[in-house]
Short mmCIF file of C-alpha atoms and ligand atoms in Angstrom, two decimals:
data_model
loop_
_atom_site.label_atom_id
_atom_site.label_comp_id
_atom_site.label_asym_id
_atom_site.label_seq_id
_atom_site.Cartn_x
_atom_site.Cartn_y
_atom_site.Cartn_z
CA MET A 1 121.89 119.52 101.69
CA LYS A 2 118.67 119.35 103.63
CA SER A 3 116.51 122.27 102.80
CA ALA A 4 116.20 124.87 105.91
CA GLU A 5 112.76 123.99 106.97
CA TYR A 6 113.79 120.58 107.73
CA GLN A 7 117.04 121.42 109.00
CA ALA A 8 115.82 124.06 111.51
CA GLY A 9 112.86 121.62 112.60
CA LEU A 10 115.64 119.08 113.21
CA ALA A 11 117.45 121.28 115.62
CA GLY A 12 114.38 122.82 117.39
CA TYR A 13 112.51 119.82 118.16
CA VAL A 14 115.28 117.14 118.85
CA ARG A 15 115.20 117.19 122.72
CA ALA A 16 111.36 116.44 122.16
CA ARG A 17 112.16 113.66 120.14
CA SER A 18 114.63 112.27 122.68
CA ARG A 19 111.89 112.21 125.32
CA LEU A 20 109.46 110.54 123.17
CA VAL A 21 112.02 107.98 122.47
CA LEU A 22 112.69 107.01 125.98
CA LYS A 23 108.98 106.89 126.78
CA LEU A 24 108.80 104.62 123.85
CA SER A 25 111.58 102.39 125.15
CA GLU A 26 109.78 102.18 128.68
CA ALA A 27 106.57 101.43 127.12
CA GLY A 28 107.56 98.30 125.10
CA VAL A 29 109.55 99.70 121.70
CA THR A 30 112.70 98.04 122.56
CA ASP A 31 114.78 97.45 119.57
CA PRO A 32 117.41 99.95 119.21
CA ARG A 33 117.37 100.36 115.39
CA VAL A 34 113.90 101.14 115.52
CA LEU A 35 114.11 103.87 118.29
CA ALA A 36 117.04 105.60 116.29
CA ALA A 37 114.86 105.59 113.31
CA ILE A 38 112.01 107.36 115.39
CA LYS A 39 114.52 109.74 116.85
CA ASN A 40 115.86 110.89 113.36
CA THR A 41 112.53 111.08 111.75
CA PRO A 42 111.10 114.73 112.04
CA ARG A 43 107.29 113.99 112.53
CA HIS A 44 106.50 117.71 113.26
CA VAL A 45 107.17 118.71 109.37
CA LEU A 46 104.44 115.82 108.46
CA ILE A 47 101.37 117.57 110.41
CA PRO A 48 99.49 120.75 110.18
CA GLU A 49 101.43 123.59 111.55
CA ILE A 50 98.78 124.49 114.55
CA LEU A 51 99.28 121.12 115.97
CA ARG A 52 103.12 121.15 115.73
CA VAL A 53 103.34 121.53 119.77
CA ARG A 54 101.77 118.16 119.77
CA ALA A 55 104.09 116.28 117.18
CA TYR A 56 106.02 114.66 120.03
CA GLN A 57 103.17 113.03 121.82
CA ASP A 58 102.41 109.51 121.70
CA ARG A 59 98.93 110.12 119.99
CA ALA A 60 97.44 109.97 116.88
CA LEU A 61 97.06 113.53 115.24
CA PRO A 62 94.73 114.57 112.25
CA ILE A 63 96.27 115.06 108.80
CA GLY A 64 93.48 116.36 106.57
CA GLU A 65 90.89 114.02 104.78
CA GLY A 66 89.57 112.60 107.58
CA GLN A 67 92.71 110.72 107.95
CA THR A 68 95.21 110.65 110.75
CA ILE A 69 99.04 110.19 111.45
CA SER A 70 99.64 106.91 113.48
CA ALA A 71 100.73 107.30 116.66
CA PRO A 72 104.66 107.07 117.31
CA GLY A 73 104.20 104.19 119.72
CA VAL A 74 101.90 102.29 117.08
CA VAL A 75 104.58 102.93 114.43
CA GLY A 76 107.49 101.68 116.95
CA ARG A 77 105.25 98.74 117.59
CA MET A 78 104.27 98.02 114.16
CA THR A 79 107.88 98.24 112.81
CA GLN A 80 109.45 96.34 115.22
CA ALA A 81 106.90 93.32 114.65
CA LEU A 82 108.65 93.14 111.01
CA ARG A 83 111.99 91.98 113.11
CA LEU A 84 113.96 94.30 110.45
CA LYS A 85 117.85 93.28 109.57
CA GLY A 86 118.44 95.94 106.66
CA HIS A 87 118.24 94.22 103.20
CA GLU A 88 114.20 94.01 103.24
CA ARG A 89 111.69 95.34 100.52
CA ILE A 90 108.63 96.75 102.12
CA LEU A 91 105.13 97.33 101.17
CA GLU A 92 103.16 99.90 103.34
CA ILE A 93 99.36 100.16 102.49
CA GLY A 94 98.17 103.53 103.80
CA THR A 95 100.81 106.33 103.47
CA GLY A 96 98.92 108.99 105.16
CA SER A 97 101.25 111.55 106.01
CA GLY A 98 104.29 109.60 105.17
CA TYR A 99 105.95 109.18 108.77
CA GLN A 100 105.75 105.39 108.85
CA ALA A 101 107.61 105.12 105.32
CA ALA A 102 110.17 107.58 106.72
CA VAL A 103 110.71 105.67 110.11
CA LEU A 104 111.03 102.39 107.59
CA SER A 105 113.44 104.09 105.12
CA HIS A 106 116.12 104.01 107.56
CA LEU A 107 115.91 100.43 108.51
CA VAL A 108 115.57 98.76 105.24
CA GLU A 109 116.53 98.52 101.55
CA SER A 110 113.32 100.13 99.98
CA VAL A 111 109.62 100.90 100.71
CA VAL A 112 106.72 100.69 98.24
CA SER A 113 103.74 102.76 99.83
CA ILE A 114 100.15 103.14 98.64
CA GLU A 115 97.89 105.72 99.21
CA ARG A 116 94.16 106.17 98.14
CA ILE A 117 93.87 109.83 98.42
CA PRO A 118 96.04 111.59 95.93
CA ASP A 119 96.44 114.65 97.79
CA LEU A 120 97.89 112.93 100.82
CA ALA A 121 99.95 110.91 98.57
CA ASP A 122 101.43 114.22 97.10
CA THR A 123 102.20 115.89 100.37
CA ALA A 124 103.73 112.77 101.52
CA ARG A 125 106.02 112.78 98.31
CA GLN A 126 107.21 116.48 99.04
CA HIS A 127 107.86 115.83 102.70
CA LEU A 128 109.71 112.80 101.90
CA ALA A 129 111.92 114.44 99.49
CA GLY A 130 112.43 117.52 101.66
CA MET A 131 113.95 114.92 104.07
CA GLU A 132 116.37 113.18 101.26
CA ILE A 133 114.61 110.26 101.61
CA GLY A 134 115.27 108.10 98.14
CA ASN A 135 114.31 104.81 98.95
CA VAL A 136 110.46 105.02 99.30
CA LYS A 137 107.88 105.04 96.37
CA ILE A 138 104.49 106.42 96.78
CA PHE A 139 101.84 105.13 94.51
CA VAL A 140 97.91 106.43 94.23
CA GLY A 141 95.47 103.29 94.18
CA ASP A 142 93.67 100.83 96.23
CA GLY A 143 96.25 99.12 98.61
CA THR A 144 94.09 96.28 99.25
CA TRP A 145 95.21 94.93 95.90
CA GLY A 146 98.92 95.61 96.89
CA ARG A 147 101.42 96.18 94.10
CA PRO A 148 102.62 92.76 92.75
CA GLU A 149 104.67 94.28 89.88
CA ASN A 150 107.05 95.34 92.65
CA GLY A 151 106.49 92.09 94.97
CA PRO A 152 107.27 89.75 96.58
CA TYR A 153 107.98 91.65 99.68
CA ASP A 154 109.76 90.58 102.82
CA GLY A 155 107.23 92.50 105.08
CA ILE A 156 104.04 94.46 104.66
CA LEU A 157 102.42 96.73 106.84
CA VAL A 158 98.67 97.80 106.53
CA THR A 159 98.27 101.08 108.34
CA ALA A 160 94.45 101.38 108.09
CA GLY A 161 91.95 99.22 109.80
CA GLY A 162 90.35 96.22 107.52
CA PRO A 163 87.71 93.44 107.89
CA ALA A 164 90.41 90.63 107.43
CA PRO A 165 93.71 90.58 105.83
CA PRO A 166 93.46 91.58 102.02
CA LYS A 167 93.91 88.10 100.22
CA PRO A 168 96.03 89.75 97.10
CA VAL A 169 98.10 91.70 99.69
CA LEU A 170 99.14 88.10 101.76
CA LEU A 171 99.96 86.78 98.58
CA GLN A 172 102.21 89.18 98.00
CA LEU A 173 104.62 88.55 100.81
CA ARG A 174 107.69 86.29 100.56
CA VAL A 175 107.65 82.89 102.19
CA GLY A 176 109.02 83.59 106.00
CA GLY A 177 108.12 87.16 105.57
CA ALA A 178 105.36 89.15 108.12
CA LEU A 179 102.40 91.15 107.44
CA ILE A 180 101.20 93.43 110.41
CA GLY A 181 98.40 95.07 110.61
CA PRO A 182 94.64 96.04 112.34
CA PHE A 183 91.74 93.71 111.10
CA GLY A 184 88.23 93.33 112.93
CA PRO A 185 84.99 95.22 113.81
CA ARG A 186 85.04 99.03 112.24
CA ASP A 187 85.38 100.56 115.85
CA ARG A 188 88.19 98.39 117.24
CA GLN A 189 90.71 95.70 115.51
CA GLN A 190 93.20 93.66 116.83
CA LEU A 191 96.81 94.28 115.51
CA VAL A 192 98.22 90.91 114.01
CA ARG A 193 101.44 89.55 113.02
CA ILE A 194 100.96 87.05 110.12
CA VAL A 195 103.83 85.05 108.79
CA ARG A 196 103.90 83.17 105.59
CA ARG A 197 104.94 79.85 106.24
CA ASP A 198 104.81 78.46 102.76
CA ARG A 199 102.82 79.04 99.60
CA THR A 200 99.48 77.93 101.19
CA ARG A 201 100.10 78.25 104.87
CA PHE A 202 100.01 81.57 107.21
CA ALA A 203 100.54 81.58 110.86
CA GLN A 204 98.77 84.48 112.81
CA GLU A 205 99.85 85.82 116.06
CA VAL A 206 97.52 88.59 117.93
CA LEU A 207 99.71 91.49 119.01
CA GLY A 208 96.76 93.40 121.08
CA ASP A 209 93.95 95.63 120.85
CA CYS A 210 94.17 98.84 118.54
CA SER A 211 91.84 101.37 116.75
CA PHE A 212 92.60 102.66 113.17
CA VAL A 213 90.90 104.64 110.36
CA ASP A 214 88.98 102.59 107.85
CA LEU A 215 90.83 100.41 105.03
CA ILE A 216 88.80 101.32 102.17
CA GLY A 217 89.01 99.49 98.75
CA GLU A 218 87.65 96.06 97.07
CA HIS A 219 89.37 93.66 99.89
CA GLY A 220 88.44 96.33 102.96
CA TRP A 221 85.50 98.24 103.63
CA ALA A 222 83.08 99.98 101.11
CA ALA A 223 83.67 103.58 101.06
N1 LIG B 1 100.91 105.32 107.98
C1 LIG B 1 100.50 106.49 108.01
C2 LIG B 1 101.48 107.73 108.57
O1 LIG B 1 102.37 107.19 108.96
O2 LIG B 1 101.09 108.72 108.56
C3 LIG B 1 99.08 106.46 108.76
C4 LIG B 1 98.11 106.10 108.16
S1 LIG B 1 96.26 106.45 108.13
C5 LIG B 1 96.20 105.99 109.95
C6 LIG B 1 95.43 105.57 107.02
C7 LIG B 1 95.49 105.78 105.91
O3 LIG B 1 95.40 104.75 104.78
C8 LIG B 1 94.98 106.88 105.42
O4 LIG B 1 95.50 107.81 104.77
C9 LIG B 1 93.96 106.60 104.22
O5 LIG B 1 93.79 107.28 103.40
C10 LIG B 1 94.47 105.15 103.78
N2 LIG B 1 93.90 104.33 103.25
C11 LIG B 1 92.78 103.60 103.20
N3 LIG B 1 92.45 102.45 102.90
C12 LIG B 1 93.56 102.65 101.70
C13 LIG B 1 93.36 101.68 100.58
N4 LIG B 1 92.65 100.90 100.39
N5 LIG B 1 94.50 101.61 99.87
C14 LIG B 1 95.42 102.82 100.17
N6 LIG B 1 95.27 103.39 101.27
C15 LIG B 1 94.36 103.38 102.22
#
């Protein structure tokens, strides 16, 4: 049974989510499973109450600690770029609000998500429990090291902008799997899709320009 808050939220915001999904489908998010997952994810409960009227606009919003919940369109494009079938184990770096992880939870077997700010990780855990999501595990730490004890992963999403793909994380990708993430200078990055061809070879494709908050860590930017 879902808690009253999450249930009331689902009923109250359902039309706004349908409109959002229509807009995203016209803007290039075409995978029906990804659109359905976005339609089923109550983004408004993951943001400060005062911002809830903007929950289903396609824009990033502040969540405290100087961090943001990603725009639904970005979440849609990154999720779609993983080309998911349903059996995958996914690593996410940068839990933030838990929105991306919640969307993924509908589409894959399991998600390991790492967040460096303990309060954000705690809040995201509570919200995902409220949504009765049981296949996402959130850890606190420097995600630029990945989490090899749970790997290898069929797909990896890096949801903060780093100078380059963190090497330890790339090496936790299963052969044939893809890492999606924003890399480049601090003020503007390119969203890339990197496929692991074999043990030592990776192929990179640029998906477009983007701008994310910093990936801070040993294999990211200095704090
Ligand atoms: N995926 C999130 C969501 O759906 O709300 C949005 C992520 S927000 C744009 C980026 C997040 O990455 C922030 O919460 C930030 O604290 C986190 N972050 C930055 N560097 C990190 C690192 N090295 N390890 C783990 N998390 C990191």
